[in-house]
PDB file of C-alpha atoms in Angstrom:
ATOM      1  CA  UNK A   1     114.861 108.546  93.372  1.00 89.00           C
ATOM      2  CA  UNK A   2     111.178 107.205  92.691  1.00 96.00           C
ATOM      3  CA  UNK A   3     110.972 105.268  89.509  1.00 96.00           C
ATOM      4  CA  UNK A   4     107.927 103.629  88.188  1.00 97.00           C
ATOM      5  CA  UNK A   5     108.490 101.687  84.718  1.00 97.00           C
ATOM      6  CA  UNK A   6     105.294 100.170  83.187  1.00 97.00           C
ATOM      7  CA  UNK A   7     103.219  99.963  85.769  1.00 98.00           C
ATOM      8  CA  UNK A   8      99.849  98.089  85.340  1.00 97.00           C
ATOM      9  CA  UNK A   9      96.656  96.859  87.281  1.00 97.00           C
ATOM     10  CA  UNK A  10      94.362  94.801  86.187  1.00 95.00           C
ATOM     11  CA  UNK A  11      90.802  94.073  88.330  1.00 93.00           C
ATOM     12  CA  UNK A  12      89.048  91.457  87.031  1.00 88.00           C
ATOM     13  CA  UNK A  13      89.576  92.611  83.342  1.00 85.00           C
ATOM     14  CA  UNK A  14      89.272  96.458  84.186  1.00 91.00           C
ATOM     15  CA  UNK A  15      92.719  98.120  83.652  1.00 93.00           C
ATOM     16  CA  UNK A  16      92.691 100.903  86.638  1.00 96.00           C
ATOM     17  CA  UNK A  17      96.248 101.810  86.060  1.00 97.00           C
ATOM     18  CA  UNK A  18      97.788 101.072  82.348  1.00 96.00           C
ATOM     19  CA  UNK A  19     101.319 101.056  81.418  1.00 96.00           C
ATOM     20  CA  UNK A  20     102.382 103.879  83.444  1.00 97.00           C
ATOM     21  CA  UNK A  21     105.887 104.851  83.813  1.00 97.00           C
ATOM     22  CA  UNK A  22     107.259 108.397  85.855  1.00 96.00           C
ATOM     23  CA  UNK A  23     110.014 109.335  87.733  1.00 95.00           C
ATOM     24  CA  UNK A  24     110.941 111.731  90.995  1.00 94.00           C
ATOM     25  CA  UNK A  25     114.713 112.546  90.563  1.00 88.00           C
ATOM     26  CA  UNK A  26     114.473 114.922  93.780  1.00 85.00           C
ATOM     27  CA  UNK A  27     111.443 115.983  96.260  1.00 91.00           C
ATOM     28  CA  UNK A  28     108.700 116.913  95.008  1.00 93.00           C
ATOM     29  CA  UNK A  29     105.530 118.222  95.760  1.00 96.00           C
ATOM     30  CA  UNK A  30     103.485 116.684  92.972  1.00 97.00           C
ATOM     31  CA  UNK A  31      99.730 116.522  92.376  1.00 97.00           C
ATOM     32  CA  UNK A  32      98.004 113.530  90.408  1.00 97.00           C
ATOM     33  CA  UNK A  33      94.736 115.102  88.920  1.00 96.00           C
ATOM     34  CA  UNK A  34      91.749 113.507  86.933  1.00 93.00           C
ATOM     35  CA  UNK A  35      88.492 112.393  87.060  1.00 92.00           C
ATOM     36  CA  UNK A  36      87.234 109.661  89.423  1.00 90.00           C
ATOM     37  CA  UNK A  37      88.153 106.042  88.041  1.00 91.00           C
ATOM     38  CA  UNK A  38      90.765 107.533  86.444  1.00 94.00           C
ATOM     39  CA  UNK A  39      93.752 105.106  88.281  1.00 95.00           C
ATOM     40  CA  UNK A  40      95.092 107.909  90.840  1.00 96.00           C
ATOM     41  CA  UNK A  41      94.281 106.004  93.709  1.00 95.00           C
ATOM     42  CA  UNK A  42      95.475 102.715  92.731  1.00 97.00           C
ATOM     43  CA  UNK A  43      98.392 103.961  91.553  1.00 97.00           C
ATOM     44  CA  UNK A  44      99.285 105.203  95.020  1.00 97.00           C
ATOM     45  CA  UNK A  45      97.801 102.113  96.797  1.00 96.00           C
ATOM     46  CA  UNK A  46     100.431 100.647  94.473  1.00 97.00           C
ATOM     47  CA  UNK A  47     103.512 102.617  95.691  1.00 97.00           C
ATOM     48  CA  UNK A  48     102.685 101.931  98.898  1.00 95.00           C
ATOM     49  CA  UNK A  49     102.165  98.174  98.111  1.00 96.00           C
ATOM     50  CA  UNK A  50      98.422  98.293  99.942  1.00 95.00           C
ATOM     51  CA  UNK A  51      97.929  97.055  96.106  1.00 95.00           C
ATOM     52  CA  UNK A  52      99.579  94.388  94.363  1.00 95.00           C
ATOM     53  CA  UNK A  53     101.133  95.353  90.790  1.00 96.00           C
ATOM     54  CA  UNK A  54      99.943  93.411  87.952  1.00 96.00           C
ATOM     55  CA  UNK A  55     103.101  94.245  86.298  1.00 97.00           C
ATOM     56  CA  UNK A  56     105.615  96.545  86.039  1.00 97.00           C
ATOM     57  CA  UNK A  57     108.187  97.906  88.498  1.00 97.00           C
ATOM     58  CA  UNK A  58     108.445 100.022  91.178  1.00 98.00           C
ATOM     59  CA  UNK A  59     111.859 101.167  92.065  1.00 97.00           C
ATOM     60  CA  UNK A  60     113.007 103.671  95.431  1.00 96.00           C
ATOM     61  CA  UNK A  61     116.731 104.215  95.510  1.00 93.00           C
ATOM     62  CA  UNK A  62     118.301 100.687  95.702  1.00 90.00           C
ATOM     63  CA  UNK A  63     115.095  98.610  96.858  1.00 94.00           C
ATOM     64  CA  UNK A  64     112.713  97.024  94.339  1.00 96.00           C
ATOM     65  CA  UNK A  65     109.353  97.891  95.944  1.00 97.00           C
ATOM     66  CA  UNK A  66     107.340  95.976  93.958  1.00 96.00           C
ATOM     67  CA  UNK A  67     109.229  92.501  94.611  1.00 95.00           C
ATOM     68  CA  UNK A  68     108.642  92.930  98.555  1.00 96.00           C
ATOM     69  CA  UNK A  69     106.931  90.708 100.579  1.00 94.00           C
ATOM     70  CA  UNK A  70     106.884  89.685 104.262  1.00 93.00           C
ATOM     71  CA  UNK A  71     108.939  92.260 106.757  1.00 91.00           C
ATOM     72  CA  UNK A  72     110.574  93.716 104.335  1.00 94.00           C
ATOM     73  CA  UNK A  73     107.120  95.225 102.554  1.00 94.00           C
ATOM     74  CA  UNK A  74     105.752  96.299 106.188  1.00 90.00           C
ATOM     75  CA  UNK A  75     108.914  98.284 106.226  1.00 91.00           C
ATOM     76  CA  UNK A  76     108.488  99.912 102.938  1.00 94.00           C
ATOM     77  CA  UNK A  77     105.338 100.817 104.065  1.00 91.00           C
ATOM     78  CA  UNK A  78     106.456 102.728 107.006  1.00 89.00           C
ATOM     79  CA  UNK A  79     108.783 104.689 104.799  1.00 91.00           C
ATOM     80  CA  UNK A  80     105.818 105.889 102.980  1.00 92.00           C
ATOM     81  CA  UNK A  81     103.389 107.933 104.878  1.00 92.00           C
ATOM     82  CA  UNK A  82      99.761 107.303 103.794  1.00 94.00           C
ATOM     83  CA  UNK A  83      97.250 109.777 104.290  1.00 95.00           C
ATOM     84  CA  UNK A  84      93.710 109.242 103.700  1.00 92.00           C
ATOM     85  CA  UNK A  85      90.476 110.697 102.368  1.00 89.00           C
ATOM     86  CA  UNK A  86      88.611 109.578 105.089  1.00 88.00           C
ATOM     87  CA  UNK A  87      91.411 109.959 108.061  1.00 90.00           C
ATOM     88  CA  UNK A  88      91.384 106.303 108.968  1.00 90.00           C
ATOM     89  CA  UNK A  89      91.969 107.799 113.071  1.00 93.00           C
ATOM     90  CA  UNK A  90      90.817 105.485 115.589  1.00 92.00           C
ATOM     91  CA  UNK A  91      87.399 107.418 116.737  1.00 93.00           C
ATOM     92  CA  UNK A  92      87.425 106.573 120.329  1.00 93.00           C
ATOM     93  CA  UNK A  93      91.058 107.058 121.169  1.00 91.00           C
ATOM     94  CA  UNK A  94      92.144 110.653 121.617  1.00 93.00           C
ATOM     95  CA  UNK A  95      94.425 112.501 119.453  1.00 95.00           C
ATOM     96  CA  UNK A  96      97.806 112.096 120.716  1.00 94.00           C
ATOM     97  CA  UNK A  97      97.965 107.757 121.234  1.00 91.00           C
ATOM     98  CA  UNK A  98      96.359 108.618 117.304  1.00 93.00           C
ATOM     99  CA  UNK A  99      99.476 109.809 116.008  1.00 94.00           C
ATOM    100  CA  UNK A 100     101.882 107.584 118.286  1.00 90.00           C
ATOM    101  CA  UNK A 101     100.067 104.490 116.014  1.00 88.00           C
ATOM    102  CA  UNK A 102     101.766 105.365 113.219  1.00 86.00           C
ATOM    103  CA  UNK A 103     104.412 104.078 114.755  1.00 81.00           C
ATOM    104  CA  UNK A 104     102.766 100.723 115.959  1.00 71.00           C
ATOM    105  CA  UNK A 105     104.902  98.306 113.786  1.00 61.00           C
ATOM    106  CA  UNK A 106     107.597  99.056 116.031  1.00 61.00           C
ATOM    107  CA  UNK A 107     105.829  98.658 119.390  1.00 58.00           C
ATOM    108  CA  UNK A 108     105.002  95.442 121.219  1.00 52.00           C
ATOM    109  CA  UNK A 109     100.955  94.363 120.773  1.00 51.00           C
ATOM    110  CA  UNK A 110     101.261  94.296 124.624  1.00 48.00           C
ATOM    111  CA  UNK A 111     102.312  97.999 124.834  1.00 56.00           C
ATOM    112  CA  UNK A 112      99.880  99.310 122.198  1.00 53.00           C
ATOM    113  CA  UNK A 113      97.051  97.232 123.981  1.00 53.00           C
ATOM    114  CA  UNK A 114      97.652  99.388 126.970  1.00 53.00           C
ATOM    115  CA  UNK A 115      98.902 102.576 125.430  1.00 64.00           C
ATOM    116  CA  UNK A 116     102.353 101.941 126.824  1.00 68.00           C
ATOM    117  CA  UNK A 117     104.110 103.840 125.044  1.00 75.00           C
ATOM    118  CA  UNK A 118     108.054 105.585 125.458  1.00 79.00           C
ATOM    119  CA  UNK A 119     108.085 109.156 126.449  1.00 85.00           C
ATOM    120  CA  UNK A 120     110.172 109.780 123.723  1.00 87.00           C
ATOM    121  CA  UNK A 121     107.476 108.752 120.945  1.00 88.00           C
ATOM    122  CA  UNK A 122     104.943 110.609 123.270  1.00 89.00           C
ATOM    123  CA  UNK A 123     106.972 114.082 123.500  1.00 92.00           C
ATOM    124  CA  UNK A 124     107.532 113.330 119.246  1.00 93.00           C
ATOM    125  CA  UNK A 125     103.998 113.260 118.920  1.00 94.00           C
ATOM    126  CA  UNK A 126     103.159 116.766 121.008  1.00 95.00           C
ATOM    127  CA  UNK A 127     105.827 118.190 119.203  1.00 96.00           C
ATOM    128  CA  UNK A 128     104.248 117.169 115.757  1.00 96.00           C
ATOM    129  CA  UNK A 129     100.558 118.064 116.667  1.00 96.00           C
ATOM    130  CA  UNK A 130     101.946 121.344 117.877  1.00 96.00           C
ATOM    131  CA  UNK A 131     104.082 122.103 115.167  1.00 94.00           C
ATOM    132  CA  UNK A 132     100.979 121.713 112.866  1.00 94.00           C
ATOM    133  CA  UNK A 133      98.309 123.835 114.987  1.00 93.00           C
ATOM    134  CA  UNK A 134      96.529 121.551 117.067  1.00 94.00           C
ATOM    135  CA  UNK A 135      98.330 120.897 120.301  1.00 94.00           C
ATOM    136  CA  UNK A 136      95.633 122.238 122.590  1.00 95.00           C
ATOM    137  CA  UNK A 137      93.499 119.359 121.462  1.00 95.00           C
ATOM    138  CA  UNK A 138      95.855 116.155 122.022  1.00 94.00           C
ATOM    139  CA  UNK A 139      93.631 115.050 125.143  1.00 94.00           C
ATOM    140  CA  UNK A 140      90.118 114.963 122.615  1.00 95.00           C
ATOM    141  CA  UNK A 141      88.554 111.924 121.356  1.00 95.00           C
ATOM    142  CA  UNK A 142      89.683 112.116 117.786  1.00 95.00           C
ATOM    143  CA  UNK A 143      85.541 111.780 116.668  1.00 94.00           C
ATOM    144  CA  UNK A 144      85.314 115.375 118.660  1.00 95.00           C
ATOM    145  CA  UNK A 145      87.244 117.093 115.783  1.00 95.00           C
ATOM    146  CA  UNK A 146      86.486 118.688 113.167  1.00 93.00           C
ATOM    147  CA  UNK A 147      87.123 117.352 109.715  1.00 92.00           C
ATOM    148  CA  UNK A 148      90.510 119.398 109.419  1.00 93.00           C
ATOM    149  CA  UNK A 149      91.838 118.582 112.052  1.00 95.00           C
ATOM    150  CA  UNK A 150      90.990 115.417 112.129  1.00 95.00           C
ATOM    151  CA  UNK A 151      92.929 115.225 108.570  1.00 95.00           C
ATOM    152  CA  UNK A 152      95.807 117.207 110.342  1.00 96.00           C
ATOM    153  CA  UNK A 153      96.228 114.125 113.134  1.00 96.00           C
ATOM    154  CA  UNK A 154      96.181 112.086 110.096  1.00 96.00           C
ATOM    155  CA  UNK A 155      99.607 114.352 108.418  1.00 96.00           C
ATOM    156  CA  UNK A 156     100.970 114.141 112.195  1.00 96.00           C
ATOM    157  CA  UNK A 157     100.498 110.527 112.382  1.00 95.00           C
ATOM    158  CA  UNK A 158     102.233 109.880 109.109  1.00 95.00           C
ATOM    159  CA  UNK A 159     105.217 111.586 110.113  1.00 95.00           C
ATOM    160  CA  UNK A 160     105.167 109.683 113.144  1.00 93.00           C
ATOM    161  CA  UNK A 161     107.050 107.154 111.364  1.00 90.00           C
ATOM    162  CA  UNK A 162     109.770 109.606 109.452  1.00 92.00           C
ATOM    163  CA  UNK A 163     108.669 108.346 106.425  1.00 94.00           C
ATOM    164  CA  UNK A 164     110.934 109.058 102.828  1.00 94.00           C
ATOM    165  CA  UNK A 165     107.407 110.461 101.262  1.00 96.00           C
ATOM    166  CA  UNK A 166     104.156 110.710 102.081  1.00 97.00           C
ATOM    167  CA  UNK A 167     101.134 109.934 100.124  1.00 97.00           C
ATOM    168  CA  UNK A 168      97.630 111.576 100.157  1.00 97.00           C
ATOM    169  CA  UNK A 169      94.977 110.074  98.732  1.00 95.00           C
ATOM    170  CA  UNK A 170      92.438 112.606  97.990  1.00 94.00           C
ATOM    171  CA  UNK A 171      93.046 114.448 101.552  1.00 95.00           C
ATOM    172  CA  UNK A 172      90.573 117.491 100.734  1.00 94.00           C
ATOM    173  CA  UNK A 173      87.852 115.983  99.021  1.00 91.00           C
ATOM    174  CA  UNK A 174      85.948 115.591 102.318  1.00 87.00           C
ATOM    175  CA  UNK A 175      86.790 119.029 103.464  1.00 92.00           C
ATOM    176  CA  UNK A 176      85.163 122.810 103.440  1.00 92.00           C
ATOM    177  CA  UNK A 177      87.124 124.951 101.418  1.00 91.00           C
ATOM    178  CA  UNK A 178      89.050 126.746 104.338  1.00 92.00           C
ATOM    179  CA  UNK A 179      89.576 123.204 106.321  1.00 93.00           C
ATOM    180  CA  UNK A 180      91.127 122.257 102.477  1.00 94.00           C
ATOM    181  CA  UNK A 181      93.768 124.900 102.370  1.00 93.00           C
ATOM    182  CA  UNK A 182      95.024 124.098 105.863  1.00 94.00           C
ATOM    183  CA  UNK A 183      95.405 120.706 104.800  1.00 95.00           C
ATOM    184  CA  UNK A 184      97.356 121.662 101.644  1.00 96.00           C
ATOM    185  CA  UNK A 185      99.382 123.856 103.338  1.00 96.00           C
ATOM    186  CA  UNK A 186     100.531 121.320 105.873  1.00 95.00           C
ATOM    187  CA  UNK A 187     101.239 118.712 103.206  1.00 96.00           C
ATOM    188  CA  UNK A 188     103.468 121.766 101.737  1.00 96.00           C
ATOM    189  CA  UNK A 189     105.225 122.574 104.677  1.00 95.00           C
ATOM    190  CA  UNK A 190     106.221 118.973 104.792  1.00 96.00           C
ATOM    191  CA  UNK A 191     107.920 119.066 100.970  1.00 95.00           C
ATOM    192  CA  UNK A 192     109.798 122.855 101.954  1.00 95.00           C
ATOM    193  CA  UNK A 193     110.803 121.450 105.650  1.00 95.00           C
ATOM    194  CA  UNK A 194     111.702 118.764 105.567  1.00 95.00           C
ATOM    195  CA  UNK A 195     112.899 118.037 102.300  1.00 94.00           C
ATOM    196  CA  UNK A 196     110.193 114.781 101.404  1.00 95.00           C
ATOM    197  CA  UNK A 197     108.749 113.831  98.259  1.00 96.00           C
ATOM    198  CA  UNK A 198     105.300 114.658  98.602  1.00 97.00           C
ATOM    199  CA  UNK A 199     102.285 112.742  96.056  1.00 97.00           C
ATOM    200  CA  UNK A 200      98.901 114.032  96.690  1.00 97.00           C
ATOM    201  CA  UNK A 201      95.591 113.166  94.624  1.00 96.00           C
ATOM    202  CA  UNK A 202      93.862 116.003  93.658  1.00 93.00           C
ATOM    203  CA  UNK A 203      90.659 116.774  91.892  1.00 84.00           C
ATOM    204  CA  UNK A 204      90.464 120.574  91.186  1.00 84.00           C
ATOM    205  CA  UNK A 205      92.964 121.912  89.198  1.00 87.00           C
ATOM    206  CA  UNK A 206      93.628 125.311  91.072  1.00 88.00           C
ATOM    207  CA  UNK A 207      94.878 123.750  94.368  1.00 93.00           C
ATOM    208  CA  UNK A 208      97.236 122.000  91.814  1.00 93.00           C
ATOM    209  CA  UNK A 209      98.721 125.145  90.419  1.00 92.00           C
ATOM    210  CA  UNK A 210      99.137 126.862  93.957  1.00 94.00           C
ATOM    211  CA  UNK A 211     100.652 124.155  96.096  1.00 96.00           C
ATOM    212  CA  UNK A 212     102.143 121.954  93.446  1.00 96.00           C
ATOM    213  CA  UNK A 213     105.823 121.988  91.755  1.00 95.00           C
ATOM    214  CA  UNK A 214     104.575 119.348  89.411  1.00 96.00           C
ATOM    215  CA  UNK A 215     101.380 118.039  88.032  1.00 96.00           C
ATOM    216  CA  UNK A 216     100.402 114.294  86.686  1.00 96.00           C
ATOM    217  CA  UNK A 217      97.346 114.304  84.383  1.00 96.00           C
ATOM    218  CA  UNK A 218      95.478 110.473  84.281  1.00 96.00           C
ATOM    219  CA  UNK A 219      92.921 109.791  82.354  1.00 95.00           C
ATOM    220  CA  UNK A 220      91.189 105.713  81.783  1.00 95.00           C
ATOM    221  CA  UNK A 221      94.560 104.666  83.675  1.00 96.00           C
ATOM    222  CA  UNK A 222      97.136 106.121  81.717  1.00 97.00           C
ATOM    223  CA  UNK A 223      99.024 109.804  82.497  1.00 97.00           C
ATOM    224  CA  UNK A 224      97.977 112.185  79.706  1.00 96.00           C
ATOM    225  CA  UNK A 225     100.320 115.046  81.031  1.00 95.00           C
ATOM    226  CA  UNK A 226     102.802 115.437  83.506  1.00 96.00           C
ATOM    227  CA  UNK A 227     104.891 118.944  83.691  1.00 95.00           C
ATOM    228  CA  UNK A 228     104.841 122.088  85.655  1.00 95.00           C
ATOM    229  CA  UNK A 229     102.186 123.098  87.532  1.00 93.00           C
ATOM    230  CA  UNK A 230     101.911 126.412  85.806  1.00 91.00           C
ATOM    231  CA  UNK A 231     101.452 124.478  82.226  1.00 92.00           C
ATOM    232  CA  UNK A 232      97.942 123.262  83.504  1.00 88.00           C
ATOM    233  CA  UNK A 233      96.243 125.040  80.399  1.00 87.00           C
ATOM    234  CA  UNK A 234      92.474 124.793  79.234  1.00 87.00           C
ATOM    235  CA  UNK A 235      93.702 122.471  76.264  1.00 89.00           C
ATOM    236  CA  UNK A 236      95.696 120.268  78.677  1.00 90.00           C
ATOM    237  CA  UNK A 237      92.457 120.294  81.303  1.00 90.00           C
ATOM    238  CA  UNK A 238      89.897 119.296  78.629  1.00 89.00           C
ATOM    239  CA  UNK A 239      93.301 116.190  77.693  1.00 90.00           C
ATOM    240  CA  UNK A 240      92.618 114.947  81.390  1.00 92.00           C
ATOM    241  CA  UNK A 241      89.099 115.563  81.767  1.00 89.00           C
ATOM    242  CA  UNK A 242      87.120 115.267  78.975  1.00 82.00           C
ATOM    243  CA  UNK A 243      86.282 117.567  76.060  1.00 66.00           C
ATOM    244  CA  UNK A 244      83.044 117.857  77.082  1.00 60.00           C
ATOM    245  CA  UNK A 245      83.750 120.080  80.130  1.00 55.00           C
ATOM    246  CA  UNK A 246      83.564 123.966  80.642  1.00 55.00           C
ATOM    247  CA  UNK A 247      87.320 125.010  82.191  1.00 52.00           C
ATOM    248  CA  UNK A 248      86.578 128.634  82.473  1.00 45.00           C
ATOM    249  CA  UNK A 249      89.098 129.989  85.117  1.00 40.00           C
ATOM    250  CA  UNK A 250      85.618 130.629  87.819  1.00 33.00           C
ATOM    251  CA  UNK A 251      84.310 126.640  87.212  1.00 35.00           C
ATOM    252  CA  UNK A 252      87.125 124.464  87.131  1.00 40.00           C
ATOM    253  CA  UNK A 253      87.487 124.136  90.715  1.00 42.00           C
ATOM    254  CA  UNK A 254      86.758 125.463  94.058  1.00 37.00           C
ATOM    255  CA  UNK A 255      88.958 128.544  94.534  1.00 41.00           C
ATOM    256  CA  UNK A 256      90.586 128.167  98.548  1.00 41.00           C
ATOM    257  CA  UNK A 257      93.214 130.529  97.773  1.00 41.00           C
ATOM    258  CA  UNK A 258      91.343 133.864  98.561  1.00 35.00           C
ATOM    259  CA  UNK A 259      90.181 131.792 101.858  1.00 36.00           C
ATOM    260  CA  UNK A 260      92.098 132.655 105.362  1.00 34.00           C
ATOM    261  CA  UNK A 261      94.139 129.951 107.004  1.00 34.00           C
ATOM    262  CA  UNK A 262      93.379 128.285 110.128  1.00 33.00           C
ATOM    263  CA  UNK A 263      96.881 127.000 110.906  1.00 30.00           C
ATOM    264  CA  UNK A 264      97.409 129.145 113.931  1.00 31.00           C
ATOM    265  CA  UNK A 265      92.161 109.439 127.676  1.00 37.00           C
ATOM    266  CA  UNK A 266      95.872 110.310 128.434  1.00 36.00           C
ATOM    267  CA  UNK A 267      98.969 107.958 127.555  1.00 41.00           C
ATOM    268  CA  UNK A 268     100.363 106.923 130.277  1.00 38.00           C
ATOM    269  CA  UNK A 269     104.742 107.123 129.526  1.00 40.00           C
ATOM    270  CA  UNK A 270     107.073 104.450 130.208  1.00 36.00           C
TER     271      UNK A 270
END
């Protein structure tokens, strides 16, 4: 259980995240919507601890995440996948020693400098990229991907670590819309398979209703809504966004349902 009791960060007098208290009894696939500046990404850089609370807590299960420091918080971060807006791979590397970094806090500096890695972490990351589509491409540069699939090294190198929940910082707002549902649709597959709590940033509100249980609504910091995906009504919209905008069914957001999915140097092993 994920519990988050007034919750509050302050930069330099600007209050990005206000008083903001949730909870995530059970996994979840859950989608934090709003405008830009609205807190959703500090509130995540916050569960992670890449940000430092003001105040407030942040409680997982028996460990007091926001009291961490030292070891102990580079080990809560491994237990929470982070996955990034702008994929954050190593360009020049190629796809597969990508993913095996997201386990480098348990390798040697030696071993990494080298790409030394055990077979077993190299076979774990083939088996992730192919589970997710993109197998054939493990030998590439990761700069010679596209933009999804790029993203989709990003997922695979997340799970590297067998994290407790994974985190996605606006993962589609860089994307085309077809590149967006694959990435959606791998973040889902991680909630239904394997049983994680999944938090994902999200600006339009129909990817919300079609590949979220539950939504969280933030507006100047604070969450405005948070219920069911399918409660995401005009009146709650215009709550999170602003009266002044049009939420016709056609303008809210970019529609990537109706779109067709494309989910169909080497490491030396020690």
């Amino acid at each position: 259980m994920l519990t988050i009791n007034s919750l509050t960060k302050n930069f330099g007098g600007n209050l990005a995240v206000n008083n903001v208290s949730l909870s995530v009894e059970s996994p979840q696939m859950i989608g934090i919507i709003g405008r830009s500046g609205a807190g959703k990404s500090t509130l995540l850089r916050m569960i992670n601890r890449l940000n430092d609370p003001t105040s407030g807590e942040i409680n997982y299960l028996d460990t007091a995440v926001h009291s961490l420091k030292g070891p102990e918080k580079r080990a809560w971060q491994a237990r929470c996948g982070m996955v990034f807006q702008q994929f954050n791979l190593v360009p020049r590397l190629d796809v597969v020693t990508n993913v095996m970094l997201g386990n480098l806090n348990k390798q040697s500096t030696f071993r990494a400098l080298f790409n030394l890695f055990p077979k077993e972490e190299v076979f774990r990351a083939i088996d992730l990229l192919e589970r997710f589509g993109i197998e054939e491409h493990m030998a590439k540069r990761a700069d010679q991907l596209s933009g999804g699939q790029q993203q989709r090294v990003a997922i695979c190198r997340a799970l590297m670590q067998n994290p407790d929940m994974v985190l996605a910082d606006e993962p589609i707002a860089s994307l085309d819309p077809m590149n967006a549902q694959t990435t959606m649709e791998a973040l889902r597959r991680i909630h239904d398979e394997d049983n994680k709590i999944v938090l994902c940033n999200l600006h339009t509100l129909d990817t919300a209703r079609t590949f979220c249980d539950r939504v969280i609504g933030m507006r100047d910091g604070r969450v405005v809504f948070d219920g069911p995906a399918n409660a995401l009504s005009t009146d709650v919209a215009r709550e999170i966004y602003g009266a002044d905008e049009n939420f016709s069914e056609t303008s809210t957001s970019t529609n990537i349902n109706a779109l067709p999915s494309d989910l169909s140097s080497t490491v030396k092993a020690v």
